[in-house]
Short mmCIF file of C-alpha atoms in Angstrom, two decimals:
data_model
loop_
_atom_site.label_atom_id
_atom_site.label_comp_id
_atom_site.label_asym_id
_atom_site.label_seq_id
_atom_site.Cartn_x
_atom_site.Cartn_y
_atom_site.Cartn_z
CA MET A 53 19.93 -12.88 -8.35
CA ARG A 54 23.36 -13.38 -9.43
CA CYS A 55 23.87 -10.03 -8.60
CA VAL A 56 22.86 -10.13 -4.76
CA SER A 57 25.63 -12.65 -4.45
CA LEU A 58 28.19 -10.70 -5.96
CA THR A 59 27.21 -7.98 -3.77
CA ILE A 60 27.59 -10.31 -0.76
CA ALA A 61 31.26 -11.55 -2.13
CA ARG A 62 32.32 -7.85 -2.26
CA VAL A 63 31.08 -6.71 0.81
CA LEU A 64 32.89 -9.55 2.90
CA PHE A 65 35.94 -9.49 0.85
CA SER A 66 36.61 -5.78 0.03
CA ASN A 67 36.30 -2.50 1.62
CA SER A 68 33.74 -0.75 -0.50
CA ASP A 69 31.71 2.31 0.51
CA LEU A 70 28.11 2.83 1.08
CA ALA A 71 26.80 4.18 -2.36
CA ASN A 72 28.88 1.31 -4.05
CA LEU A 73 27.04 -1.16 -2.07
CA LEU A 74 23.40 -0.06 -3.11
CA HIS A 75 24.58 0.62 -6.13
CA LEU A 76 25.53 -3.04 -6.84
CA ALA A 77 21.99 -3.98 -5.23
CA GLU A 78 20.05 -2.30 -7.58
CA ALA A 79 18.94 -5.50 -9.37
CA SER A 80 15.83 -6.47 -8.00
CA ILE A 81 13.71 -5.25 -4.58
CA TRP A 82 14.48 -8.16 -2.70
CA GLY A 83 18.33 -6.86 -3.75
CA GLN A 84 17.60 -3.34 -2.57
CA ILE A 85 16.49 -4.62 0.40
CA LEU A 86 19.90 -6.74 1.18
CA GLY A 87 21.76 -3.76 -0.14
CA LEU A 88 20.13 -1.65 2.74
CA LEU A 89 20.79 -4.34 5.38
CA LEU A 90 24.37 -4.32 4.38
CA ALA A 91 24.48 -0.66 4.23
CA VAL A 92 23.14 -0.68 7.74
CA LEU A 93 25.65 -3.34 9.03
CA TYR A 94 28.34 -1.11 7.40
CA LEU A 95 27.11 2.12 8.85
CA HIS A 96 27.38 0.24 12.22
CA GLN A 97 30.85 -0.30 11.66
CA THR A 98 30.13 -4.22 12.66
CA PRO A 99 33.12 -6.43 11.89
CA PHE A 100 32.13 -8.92 9.36
CA SER A 101 32.62 -12.10 11.39
CA ILE A 102 32.36 -16.08 10.17
CA PHE A 103 28.64 -15.64 11.93
CA THR A 104 27.65 -12.58 9.51
CA GLN A 105 28.86 -14.42 6.50
CA ARG A 106 27.03 -17.17 7.06
CA TYR A 107 24.26 -15.22 8.11
CA LEU A 108 24.07 -12.82 4.83
CA LEU A 109 24.43 -16.66 2.96
CA ILE A 110 21.26 -17.63 4.11
CA VAL A 111 19.70 -14.36 3.70
CA SER A 112 20.46 -14.13 0.21
CA GLN A 113 19.18 -18.02 -0.43
CA VAL A 114 15.68 -17.03 1.20
CA ILE A 115 15.95 -14.06 -1.05
CA ARG A 116 16.49 -16.04 -4.21
CA LYS A 117 13.66 -18.27 -3.61
CA ALA A 118 11.05 -15.29 -2.38
CA SER A 119 11.96 -13.55 -5.85
CA ILE A 120 9.85 -16.17 -7.54
CA PHE A 121 6.67 -14.93 -5.50
CA THR A 122 7.54 -11.67 -6.20
CA PHE A 123 7.59 -12.05 -9.83
CA LEU A 124 4.24 -14.33 -9.45
CA LEU A 125 2.45 -11.15 -7.73
CA ARG A 126 3.94 -8.27 -9.85
CA LYS A 127 2.40 -10.43 -12.80
CA MET A 128 -0.81 -10.74 -11.30
CA LYS A 129 -3.19 -7.34 -12.12
CA THR A 130 -6.18 -6.22 -10.04
CA VAL A 131 -9.39 -7.53 -11.76
CA VAL A 132 -13.15 -6.78 -11.99
CA GLY A 133 -15.74 -9.72 -11.74
CA MET A 134 -19.16 -11.33 -10.61
CA VAL A 135 -19.83 -13.14 -7.63
CA VAL A 136 -20.95 -16.66 -8.74
CA SER A 137 -20.90 -18.33 -5.26
CA ASN A 138 -20.82 -16.87 -1.44
CA LYS A 139 -21.25 -20.23 0.74
CA MET A 140 -18.30 -20.30 2.25
CA GLN A 141 -17.37 -18.40 5.48
CA LYS A 142 -15.05 -15.22 4.42
CA SER A 143 -14.43 -16.53 0.75
CA VAL A 144 -16.44 -16.00 -2.33
CA VAL A 145 -15.87 -17.47 -5.82
CA VAL A 146 -15.71 -14.91 -8.58
CA ALA A 147 -15.87 -15.60 -12.33
CA VAL A 148 -13.67 -13.17 -14.22
CA ASP A 149 -14.47 -12.62 -17.99
CA ARG A 150 -11.83 -11.78 -20.71
CA LEU A 151 -11.85 -11.16 -24.33
CA PHE A 152 -8.89 -12.01 -26.68
CA HIS A 153 -8.42 -11.76 -30.47
CA HIS A 154 -7.95 -15.31 -32.07
CA LYS A 155 -5.46 -15.30 -34.73
CA LEU A 156 -6.78 -17.87 -36.85
CA TYR A 157 -10.27 -17.20 -36.95
CA ASN A 158 -9.98 -13.48 -36.55
CA ARG A 159 -12.67 -13.01 -33.91
CA TYR A 160 -12.73 -12.22 -30.30
CA VAL A 161 -13.04 -14.95 -27.90
CA LYS A 162 -14.51 -14.68 -24.53
CA ARG A 163 -12.97 -16.86 -21.55
CA THR A 164 -14.05 -17.29 -18.14
CA SER A 165 -11.92 -17.59 -15.15
CA LYS A 166 -13.14 -18.56 -11.59
CA PHE A 167 -11.19 -17.15 -8.70
CA MET A 168 -11.34 -17.67 -5.01
CA ALA A 169 -11.42 -14.61 -3.04
CA HIS A 170 -11.19 -13.25 0.72
CA ASP A 171 -14.35 -11.30 2.15
CA GLU A 172 -13.44 -10.65 5.30
CA ASN A 173 -16.87 -9.50 6.35
CA ASP A 174 -19.19 -11.43 4.16
CA HIS A 175 -20.53 -8.17 2.28
CA CYS A 176 -20.78 -10.06 -1.06
CA ASN A 177 -23.72 -11.84 -2.42
CA ILE A 178 -24.12 -13.69 -5.65
CA GLY A 179 -24.44 -11.45 -8.44
CA ASP A 180 -22.32 -8.34 -7.18
CA ARG A 181 -19.82 -7.39 -9.16
CA VAL A 182 -16.13 -6.83 -7.28
CA ARG A 183 -12.64 -5.56 -7.57
CA LEU A 184 -10.29 -8.25 -6.58
CA GLU A 185 -6.54 -7.22 -5.84
CA PRO A 186 -3.82 -9.97 -5.33
CA SER A 187 -2.40 -10.83 -2.29
CA ARG A 188 -0.01 -13.83 -0.57
CA PRO A 189 -1.55 -17.27 -0.72
CA LEU A 190 -4.13 -17.33 1.96
CA SER A 191 -5.20 -20.96 1.35
CA LYS A 192 -4.58 -23.75 -1.49
CA ARG A 193 -6.59 -21.53 -4.04
CA LYS A 194 -7.36 -18.47 -2.55
CA ASN A 195 -4.68 -15.59 -3.64
CA TRP A 196 -7.18 -12.53 -3.73
CA ILE A 197 -8.74 -10.22 -1.71
CA VAL A 198 -12.06 -8.20 -2.45
CA ALA A 199 -10.93 -4.61 -2.65
CA GLU A 200 -14.48 -3.33 -3.17
CA ILE A 201 -18.00 -4.04 -4.21
CA VAL A 202 -18.18 -2.04 -7.72
CA THR A 203 -21.99 -2.88 -7.77
CA LYS A 204 -24.45 -4.60 -5.59
CA ALA A 205 -26.97 -7.15 -7.10
CA ARG A 206 -30.64 -6.28 -7.03
CA ILE A 207 -32.04 -9.31 -5.14
CA TYR A 208 -35.59 -10.12 -5.78
CA GLN A 209 -38.00 -10.06 -2.83
CA PRO A 210 -41.35 -11.78 -3.56
CA PRO A 211 -44.28 -9.90 -2.10
CA SER A 212 -45.13 -11.07 1.35
CA PRO A 213 -48.14 -13.55 1.94
CA SER A 214 -49.63 -10.71 4.39
CA ALA A 215 -50.13 -8.05 2.01
CA SER A 216 -51.80 -10.31 -0.78
CA ALA A 217 -54.10 -11.41 2.10
CA ALA A 218 -55.11 -7.95 2.88
CA ALA A 219 -56.22 -7.03 -0.55
CA PRO A 220 -59.19 -9.68 -1.58
CA LEU A 221 -59.87 -10.12 -5.06
CA ASP A 222 -63.33 -9.09 -6.00
CA THR A 223 -64.82 -12.34 -7.67
CA ASN A 224 -68.39 -11.11 -8.26
CA SER A 225 -67.90 -9.28 -11.60
#
């Protein structure tokens, strides 16, 4: 993010062209967004007043704080897991299993992580295998969205009592 601050400083205190602006802002995604903002200001020949300087410095501070969340979202990948609870409205709890190699014991160890995910239409049932995608924080513990139901669970339905009453048992034999 130091590069973004340098970009702001160079734009404010020197006359650089559009290519130089975009080249300096290539440090991160947020830097590119800021570079495009500066490029638009440059193309419109907006004079850099004191207000514009303060505005750009505030934008750079917001970008610096937002880049932390971008790093976290980039780290999260789509996962596949099993629904273990659907008792909430528009929310499910999904258990995701992962295997890793234990160096000391030279064995594979299975670990389970539980994630809360957003299910907009309440289509998920217990036992469904679902694919989760990362999203912005939706609540305190909910950072995932159910992307698709990979396989539906087979739910046991006991035979109805009317079917068993219709066929009487032969007790004479």
